[in-house]
C-alpha cells in the first residue's frame, strides 16, 4: 500500500514570497490533516479535512495560510506572503475516518526555509 | 486544554541498554495515547498506541502502559539497538476527536 505522498521535499524562498505544498493521502482515507512542525517542537495541527470539507482550521493563520482539498482526495496548502517564522516542516497525514482511536499516517514532510 | 510533557533529550545510550522515555499528559475525558517515531529525514511513524486505561501498547520491542492514575504513558525497551536512534513523540487525542496533541519530542542516540 502506497503511503502519504508530499511534494516538494524541500523549498527555500524569500520572505513575502508565496509557496504551495501538495499532498496525496493514502487511497480511501477520508480524513486529511496538515501539521506544522517547528524545529525542536512537536507537530501542531493547522487544518483537518473530512472528505472535501473543513472540520477544524482553528489554528490556521488565515491571513496568510490557505488550504483546499478538491474532490476529497489531494490537498494543497499555500502560504502567501511567507514570513521568517513560517520556516518549518509541513507534514500531511491521513486516516480512514476521523475519531480519537484512528491511526494517522504521515508523509515525509516538506521542509520550508524562509530567508 | 490538552497537553503532553516529555522528558528532554537527547537520551544517549549504549547498545543493549534499557530505555525509558517519560511522558505525562493533561486531558479532559478519556484520551487515546500514542507514541510516534521520526527517523532522520523521514515522516512520523506510529510506534504503538493505547486507547483505554491499563492498556499496554507494544511494537518492535517497545512497550508503554496507559496509566490513568498517574496520567502517564512511559515508553520502554529492554535492549536498544543503534537503529533505534530517532526522535520519539508522545501524543494524545480526545475521545471522539482525532486532533493529535504532541509533546516536544525526545531524541534518542544509541552508540555501538
mmCIF file of C-alpha atoms in Angstrom, chain B residues 1-110:
data_model
loop_
_atom_site.group_PDB
_atom_site.id
_atom_site.type_symbol
_atom_site.label_atom_id
_atom_site.label_comp_id
_atom_site.label_asym_id
_atom_site.label_seq_id
_atom_site.Cartn_x
_atom_site.Cartn_y
_atom_site.Cartn_z
ATOM 1 C CA UNK B 1 -6.762 22.167 27.333
ATOM 2 C CA UNK B 2 -4.740 19.148 26.288
ATOM 3 C CA UNK B 3 -1.003 18.964 26.792
ATOM 4 C CA UNK B 4 1.796 16.398 26.677
ATOM 5 C CA UNK B 5 5.090 16.658 28.540
ATOM 6 C CA UNK B 6 8.083 14.528 27.630
ATOM 7 C CA UNK B 7 11.495 14.257 29.177
ATOM 8 C CA UNK B 8 14.067 16.416 27.461
ATOM 9 C CA UNK B 9 16.737 14.848 25.343
ATOM 10 C CA UNK B 10 18.961 13.836 23.964
ATOM 11 C CA UNK B 11 18.960 10.482 25.660
ATOM 12 C CA UNK B 12 22.295 8.811 24.975
ATOM 13 C CA UNK B 13 22.624 5.057 25.495
ATOM 14 C CA UNK B 14 24.923 2.233 24.559
ATOM 15 C CA UNK B 15 23.587 -0.646 22.507
ATOM 16 C CA UNK B 16 21.635 -3.215 24.560
ATOM 17 C CA UNK B 17 20.913 -0.721 27.354
ATOM 18 C CA UNK B 18 17.432 -0.324 28.855
ATOM 19 C CA UNK B 19 15.381 2.614 27.624
ATOM 20 C CA UNK B 20 12.760 4.687 29.385
ATOM 21 C CA UNK B 21 11.307 7.881 27.944
ATOM 22 C CA UNK B 22 8.859 9.547 30.294
ATOM 23 C CA UNK B 23 5.584 11.019 29.094
ATOM 24 C CA UNK B 24 2.817 12.614 31.148
ATOM 25 C CA UNK B 25 -0.348 14.232 29.892
ATOM 26 C CA UNK B 26 -3.211 16.541 30.744
ATOM 27 C CA UNK B 27 -6.521 15.966 29.012
ATOM 28 C CA UNK B 28 -10.240 16.043 29.543
ATOM 29 C CA UNK B 29 -12.274 12.901 29.235
ATOM 30 C CA UNK B 30 -10.687 9.645 28.155
ATOM 31 C CA UNK B 31 -7.867 10.261 25.687
ATOM 32 C CA UNK B 32 -6.148 7.764 23.447
ATOM 33 C CA UNK B 33 -2.357 7.775 23.770
ATOM 34 C CA UNK B 34 0.260 7.273 21.080
ATOM 35 C CA UNK B 35 3.986 7.045 20.569
ATOM 36 C CA UNK B 36 5.285 8.141 17.182
ATOM 37 C CA UNK B 37 8.882 7.795 15.960
ATOM 38 C CA UNK B 38 10.646 10.027 13.445
ATOM 39 C CA UNK B 39 13.814 8.708 11.823
ATOM 40 C CA UNK B 40 16.207 11.233 10.284
ATOM 41 C CA UNK B 41 14.763 12.750 7.113
ATOM 42 C CA UNK B 42 11.503 10.832 7.366
ATOM 43 C CA UNK B 43 7.953 11.482 8.445
ATOM 44 C CA UNK B 44 6.374 10.301 11.680
ATOM 45 C CA UNK B 45 5.503 6.630 12.025
ATOM 46 C CA UNK B 46 3.118 5.231 14.582
ATOM 47 C CA UNK B 47 5.082 3.072 17.010
ATOM 48 C CA UNK B 48 2.311 1.998 19.379
ATOM 49 C CA UNK B 49 -0.936 3.152 20.900
ATOM 50 C CA UNK B 50 -3.333 2.511 23.797
ATOM 51 C CA UNK B 51 -6.945 3.583 23.818
ATOM 52 C CA UNK B 52 -8.056 2.953 27.391
ATOM 53 C CA UNK B 53 -6.673 2.836 30.917
ATOM 54 C CA UNK B 54 -4.351 -0.093 31.750
ATOM 55 C CA UNK B 55 -3.964 -0.989 28.078
ATOM 56 C CA UNK B 56 -0.415 -1.841 27.039
ATOM 57 C CA UNK B 57 0.714 -0.949 23.542
ATOM 58 C CA UNK B 58 3.685 -2.800 22.109
ATOM 59 C CA UNK B 59 5.631 -2.964 18.851
ATOM 60 C CA UNK B 60 9.203 -3.822 17.784
ATOM 61 C CA UNK B 61 10.233 -4.499 21.392
ATOM 62 C CA UNK B 62 8.889 -1.167 22.627
ATOM 63 C CA UNK B 63 6.021 -1.001 25.069
ATOM 64 C CA UNK B 64 4.042 1.571 27.031
ATOM 65 C CA UNK B 65 1.206 1.232 29.541
ATOM 66 C CA UNK B 66 -1.667 3.710 29.827
ATOM 67 C CA UNK B 67 -1.707 4.753 33.493
ATOM 68 C CA UNK B 68 -4.709 6.919 34.238
ATOM 69 C CA UNK B 69 -3.916 7.284 37.947
ATOM 70 C CA UNK B 70 -0.550 8.891 37.175
ATOM 71 C CA UNK B 71 -1.586 10.329 33.761
ATOM 72 C CA UNK B 72 1.474 8.733 32.220
ATOM 73 C CA UNK B 73 2.429 6.698 29.157
ATOM 74 C CA UNK B 74 6.148 5.989 29.521
ATOM 75 C CA UNK B 75 7.959 4.297 26.638
ATOM 76 C CA UNK B 76 10.279 1.385 27.450
ATOM 77 C CA UNK B 77 12.518 -1.045 25.619
ATOM 78 C CA UNK B 78 14.619 -3.712 27.229
ATOM 79 C CA UNK B 79 17.575 -3.620 24.832
ATOM 80 C CA UNK B 80 18.059 -0.761 22.381
ATOM 81 C CA UNK B 81 19.837 -1.005 19.044
ATOM 82 C CA UNK B 82 21.729 1.576 17.024
ATOM 83 C CA UNK B 83 18.849 1.522 14.542
ATOM 84 C CA UNK B 84 16.512 2.824 17.267
ATOM 85 C CA UNK B 85 18.229 6.223 17.107
ATOM 86 C CA UNK B 86 15.439 8.653 16.273
ATOM 87 C CA UNK B 87 13.129 11.262 17.788
ATOM 88 C CA UNK B 88 10.209 9.871 19.766
ATOM 89 C CA UNK B 89 6.957 11.795 20.201
ATOM 90 C CA UNK B 90 4.265 11.123 22.746
ATOM 91 C CA UNK B 91 0.793 12.265 21.658
ATOM 92 C CA UNK B 92 -2.863 12.095 22.582
ATOM 93 C CA UNK B 93 -6.314 12.525 21.091
ATOM 94 C CA UNK B 94 -9.515 13.175 22.989
ATOM 95 C CA UNK B 95 -12.283 10.655 22.639
ATOM 96 C CA UNK B 96 -14.327 11.430 19.567
ATOM 97 C CA UNK B 97 -11.803 13.899 18.158
ATOM 98 C CA UNK B 98 -8.828 12.952 16.038
ATOM 99 C CA UNK B 99 -6.697 16.059 16.535
ATOM 100 C CA UNK B 100 -3.327 14.900 17.850
ATOM 101 C CA UNK B 101 -1.616 16.903 20.583
ATOM 102 C CA UNK B 102 2.109 16.175 20.569
ATOM 103 C CA UNK B 103 4.875 16.540 23.082
ATOM 104 C CA UNK B 104 8.091 18.263 22.024
ATOM 105 C CA UNK B 105 9.841 15.019 21.227
ATOM 106 C CA UNK B 106 12.808 13.214 22.773
ATOM 107 C CA UNK B 107 15.882 12.432 20.710
ATOM 108 C CA UNK B 108 17.434 9.024 21.344
ATOM 109 C CA UNK B 109 21.040 8.377 20.336
ATOM 110 C CA UNK B 110 22.324 4.804 20.593
#
